[in-house]
Amino acid sequence: MEQRKVIYYEDELNDEFSVARITPKRIDGNYRYCYDSLFKRFTHFFWYRIIATPIAYLYTKIVFHHKIVGREKLKPFQKKAYMLYGNHTQDIADAFIPTMLNFPKDDYVVVHPNNVSMPVLGKITPSLGALPLPDDMAAYRNFLNAMERRISENHAIVVYPEAHIWPYYTGIRPFLDKSFHYPVKYDIPTFCFTNTYQKRRGFKRPQIVTYIDGPFYPDEGISAGQKKKDLRDKVYGCMCRRAENSNVEVIKYIKKDVQDG
């Protein structure tokens, strides 16, 4: 259970409050996103389905008594690709929750390079579907090729547009529209999931209730840039409304007065 009771922040877009301290490796043109060998396909199945999926179920259920509302909205798209955007409020649970939302569909998660830089786990996370953000143009081309491949294979692509972890935060931080380039470029449906914190009788740790909403599509007849903003605004507005279902505050977030230091 999180021990911090109050966190002071300055920048909702860039402040990071994860307790993990990892030195990220550089994701350059040499980083390989996709493998075709039989062995690599087996390791993906082994780590994702045999190991990670049962652990994800047990962890989310035992630790957070996790409940999903609206999962039926994804069922008509089980054989199609889609984007899924969520709020970022847990170190471990946020790695597991998308697997529970999309099961039995595989999902691939756009992540910070930290996630593939850990000494041991960093070797496994690519097999679990981690797609680390690139650091140069050569890597960016490889990243887009990987995105296109996973979309052509009708998988789900998961993005945490807030980018930074704010543990147990019950609001939705303003996020940019740049990650909404993907559903516009690839013409696929957009969904969002909102993790809320709700009182759990007899337990100090709250329950996580996740609400799924969508599909969202951009308005027609506008430019690609306007479509990104339109999708972002639709998703952000929906997530803000769903966040109002949180009824417990584990950590209080207070904006720091910069003038006072």
Coordinates of C-alpha atoms in Angstrom, one line a residue:
M1 CA 0.0 0.0 0.0
E2 CA 1.3 3.4 -0.9
Q3 CA 2.8 5.2 2.1
R4 CA 2.8 8.7 0.8
K5 CA -0.3 10.8 1.8
V6 CA 0.4 14.1 0.1
I7 CA 2.3 14.8 -3.2
Y8 CA 3.1 18.3 -4.4
Y9 CA 3.3 18.8 -8.1
E10 CA 4.3 21.6 -10.4
D11 CA 3.7 20.4 -14.0
E12 CA 0.7 18.1 -14.8
L13 CA 2.3 17.2 -18.2
N14 CA 5.8 16.3 -17.1
D15 CA 6.0 15.5 -13.3
E16 CA 6.7 11.8 -12.6
F17 CA 6.0 10.2 -9.2
S18 CA 6.8 6.6 -9.7
V19 CA 9.2 5.3 -7.0
A20 CA 11.1 3.2 -9.5
R21 CA 14.5 4.7 -10.5
I22 CA 15.7 3.2 -13.8
T23 CA 18.3 4.5 -16.3
P24 CA 16.7 4.1 -19.7
K25 CA 18.7 2.7 -22.5
R26 CA 18.7 4.5 -25.9
I27 CA 16.2 3.1 -28.4
D28 CA 18.0 3.6 -31.7
G29 CA 17.9 2.1 -35.1
N30 CA 19.5 -1.1 -33.8
Y31 CA 16.6 -1.9 -31.5
R32 CA 14.5 -4.7 -33.0
Y33 CA 10.8 -4.5 -32.4
C34 CA 9.6 -7.6 -34.2
Y35 CA 11.0 -11.1 -34.5
D36 CA 9.8 -13.9 -36.9
S37 CA 11.6 -17.0 -35.6
L38 CA 9.6 -19.9 -34.2
F39 CA 11.5 -19.5 -30.9
K40 CA 10.5 -15.9 -30.5
R41 CA 6.9 -16.7 -31.3
F42 CA 7.0 -19.4 -28.6
T43 CA 8.6 -17.0 -26.0
H44 CA 5.8 -14.5 -26.7
F45 CA 3.2 -17.2 -26.1
F46 CA 5.0 -18.6 -23.0
W47 CA 5.6 -15.3 -21.3
Y48 CA 2.3 -13.6 -22.3
R49 CA -0.2 -16.4 -22.0
I50 CA 1.4 -19.0 -19.7
I51 CA 3.1 -16.7 -17.2
A52 CA 1.8 -13.1 -17.4
T53 CA -1.9 -13.6 -18.0
P54 CA -2.5 -15.8 -14.8
I55 CA -0.3 -13.4 -12.8
A56 CA -2.2 -10.4 -14.1
Y57 CA -5.5 -11.9 -13.1
L58 CA -4.4 -13.0 -9.6
Y59 CA -2.6 -9.7 -8.9
T60 CA -5.4 -7.4 -10.0
K61 CA -8.1 -9.5 -8.3
I62 CA -6.3 -10.1 -5.0
V63 CA -4.6 -6.7 -4.6
F64 CA -7.3 -4.4 -6.0
H65 CA -10.4 -6.6 -6.3
H66 CA -10.4 -5.4 -9.9
K67 CA -13.8 -4.9 -11.7
I68 CA -14.3 -4.1 -15.3
V69 CA -17.4 -2.2 -16.5
G70 CA -18.2 -2.1 -20.2
R71 CA -16.0 -4.9 -21.5
E72 CA -18.8 -5.9 -23.9
K73 CA -18.0 -2.8 -26.0
L74 CA -14.8 -4.5 -27.1
K75 CA -16.3 -7.8 -28.1
P76 CA -17.5 -6.8 -31.6
F77 CA -13.9 -5.8 -32.3
Q78 CA -12.1 -9.0 -31.2
K79 CA -11.1 -9.8 -34.8
K80 CA -10.1 -6.2 -35.6
A81 CA -7.3 -3.8 -34.5
Y82 CA -8.1 -0.9 -32.2
M83 CA -6.4 1.7 -30.0
L84 CA -7.0 1.8 -26.3
Y85 CA -6.1 4.8 -24.1
G86 CA -6.0 4.8 -20.3
N87 CA -5.0 6.8 -17.3
H88 CA -1.7 6.0 -15.7
T89 CA -1.9 5.6 -11.9
Q90 CA -0.1 2.3 -11.0
D91 CA 3.4 0.9 -11.5
I92 CA 2.5 -2.8 -11.7
A93 CA -1.3 -2.9 -12.1
D94 CA -1.1 -0.7 -15.2
A95 CA 1.0 -3.3 -16.9
F96 CA -1.6 -6.0 -16.1
I97 CA -4.9 -4.3 -16.5
P98 CA -4.9 -4.1 -20.4
T99 CA -4.4 -7.8 -20.6
M100 CA -7.5 -8.3 -18.5
L101 CA -9.5 -5.8 -20.6
N102 CA -8.5 -7.3 -24.0
F103 CA -8.5 -11.1 -23.1
P104 CA -8.3 -13.3 -25.2
K105 CA -6.9 -10.7 -27.6
D106 CA -3.2 -9.9 -27.5
D107 CA -2.3 -6.3 -26.7
Y108 CA 0.9 -4.3 -27.4
V109 CA 1.6 -1.4 -25.1
V110 CA 3.5 1.7 -26.1
V111 CA 6.0 2.3 -23.2
H112 CA 8.8 4.5 -22.0
P113 CA 12.3 2.9 -22.6
N114 CA 12.5 2.3 -18.9
N115 CA 10.3 -0.7 -19.4
V116 CA 12.8 -2.5 -21.5
S117 CA 15.9 -1.3 -19.5
M118 CA 15.5 -3.2 -16.3
P119 CA 18.3 -5.8 -15.7
V120 CA 16.1 -8.9 -15.8
L121 CA 12.5 -7.9 -16.5
G122 CA 13.6 -5.6 -19.3
K123 CA 14.6 -8.7 -21.3
I124 CA 11.1 -10.2 -20.9
T125 CA 8.9 -7.1 -21.4
P126 CA 9.4 -7.1 -25.2
S127 CA 8.0 -10.7 -25.3
L128 CA 5.0 -9.3 -23.3
G129 CA 4.2 -6.8 -26.0
A130 CA 6.2 -3.7 -24.9
L131 CA 6.8 -1.2 -27.8
P132 CA 9.3 1.3 -26.4
L133 CA 9.2 4.9 -27.8
P134 CA 12.1 5.6 -30.2
D135 CA 14.9 8.0 -29.6
D136 CA 16.0 8.7 -33.2
M137 CA 14.5 8.7 -36.7
A138 CA 15.8 5.3 -37.6
A139 CA 14.2 3.8 -34.5
Y140 CA 11.0 5.8 -35.3
R141 CA 10.7 4.1 -38.7
N142 CA 11.1 0.7 -37.0
F143 CA 8.6 1.6 -34.4
L144 CA 6.0 2.6 -37.0
N145 CA 6.7 -0.6 -38.9
A146 CA 6.0 -2.5 -35.7
M147 CA 2.8 -0.6 -35.1
E148 CA 1.6 -1.3 -38.7
R149 CA 2.5 -5.0 -38.3
R150 CA 0.6 -5.4 -35.0
I151 CA -2.4 -3.5 -36.4
S152 CA -2.4 -5.7 -39.6
E153 CA -2.4 -8.7 -37.2
N154 CA -5.6 -7.2 -35.6
H155 CA -4.1 -6.8 -32.1
A156 CA -4.9 -4.0 -29.7
I157 CA -2.5 -1.1 -29.2
V158 CA -2.5 0.4 -25.7
V159 CA -1.3 3.9 -24.9
Y160 CA -1.1 5.8 -21.6
P161 CA -1.3 9.3 -23.0
E162 CA -0.6 11.0 -19.6
A163 CA 2.9 9.3 -20.0
H164 CA 3.9 9.7 -16.3
I165 CA 2.7 7.7 -13.3
W166 CA 0.8 9.5 -10.6
P167 CA 0.0 6.8 -8.0
Y168 CA -3.7 6.6 -7.0
Y169 CA -4.5 9.9 -8.8
T170 CA -8.3 10.2 -9.1
G171 CA -8.4 12.9 -11.8
I172 CA -7.4 12.9 -15.4
R173 CA -4.4 15.0 -16.3
P174 CA -4.4 17.0 -19.5
F175 CA -2.6 15.1 -22.2
L176 CA -1.4 16.1 -25.7
D177 CA -3.0 14.8 -28.9
K178 CA 0.2 13.5 -30.5
S179 CA -0.5 9.8 -29.6
F180 CA -3.9 10.1 -31.4
H181 CA -1.9 10.2 -34.6
Y182 CA -2.0 6.4 -34.7
P183 CA -5.8 5.8 -35.0
V184 CA -6.1 8.6 -37.6
K185 CA -3.2 7.3 -39.6
Y186 CA -4.3 3.7 -39.5
D187 CA -8.0 4.3 -39.6
I188 CA -8.9 2.1 -36.6
P189 CA -11.4 2.5 -33.8
T190 CA -10.4 4.2 -30.5
F191 CA -11.5 3.2 -27.1
C192 CA -10.6 4.4 -23.6
F193 CA -10.4 2.9 -20.2
T194 CA -10.6 4.8 -17.0
N195 CA -9.3 3.3 -13.7
T196 CA -11.2 4.7 -10.7
Y197 CA -10.6 4.1 -7.0
Q198 CA -13.6 3.1 -5.0
K199 CA -14.1 2.3 -1.3
R200 CA -13.8 -1.3 -0.3
R201 CA -15.5 -2.3 2.9
G202 CA -13.1 -3.7 5.4
F203 CA -10.0 -2.9 3.4
K204 CA -7.7 0.1 3.5
R205 CA -6.6 -0.4 -0.1
P206 CA -9.4 0.7 -2.5
Q207 CA -10.9 -1.3 -5.3
I208 CA -10.0 -0.4 -8.9
V209 CA -13.0 -0.2 -11.1
T210 CA -12.2 0.2 -14.8
Y211 CA -14.7 1.7 -17.2
I212 CA -14.4 1.0 -20.9
D213 CA -15.9 3.5 -23.4
G214 CA -16.0 3.8 -27.2
P215 CA -15.6 3.3 -30.0
F216 CA -14.7 6.8 -30.8
Y217 CA -14.1 8.1 -34.3
P218 CA -13.0 11.6 -35.5
D219 CA -15.4 13.8 -37.3
E220 CA -15.3 13.6 -41.1
G221 CA -14.4 16.4 -43.4
I222 CA -11.6 17.8 -41.2
S223 CA -7.8 17.7 -41.6
A224 CA -5.6 14.9 -40.1
G225 CA -4.3 17.4 -37.4
Q226 CA -7.9 18.4 -36.5
K227 CA -8.9 14.7 -36.3
K228 CA -6.1 14.1 -33.8
K229 CA -7.4 16.9 -31.6
D230 CA -11.1 15.8 -32.1
L231 CA -10.3 12.3 -30.9
R232 CA -8.2 13.5 -28.0
D233 CA -11.0 15.8 -26.9
K234 CA -13.6 13.0 -27.1
V235 CA -11.5 10.6 -25.1
Y236 CA -10.4 13.2 -22.6
G237 CA -13.9 14.4 -21.9
C238 CA -15.2 10.8 -21.5
M239 CA -12.3 9.9 -19.1
C240 CA -12.9 13.0 -17.0
R241 CA -16.6 12.1 -16.6
R242 CA -15.8 8.5 -15.7
A243 CA -13.1 9.7 -13.2
E244 CA -15.9 11.2 -11.1
N245 CA -16.8 7.7 -10.0
S246 CA -13.8 7.6 -7.7
N247 CA -14.9 8.1 -4.2
V248 CA -11.7 7.6 -2.1
E249 CA -8.5 9.6 -2.2
V250 CA -5.4 7.6 -1.1
I251 CA -3.0 10.4 -2.0
K252 CA -3.8 14.0 -2.0
Y253 CA -2.2 15.9 -4.9
I254 CA -1.6 19.6 -4.3
K255 CA -0.2 22.0 -6.9
K256 CA 2.9 23.7 -5.6
D257 CA 3.1 27.5 -5.7
V258 CA 6.3 28.0 -7.8
Q259 CA 6.9 31.5 -6.4
D260 CA 7.1 30.1 -2.9
G261 CA 9.5 27.3 -4.0

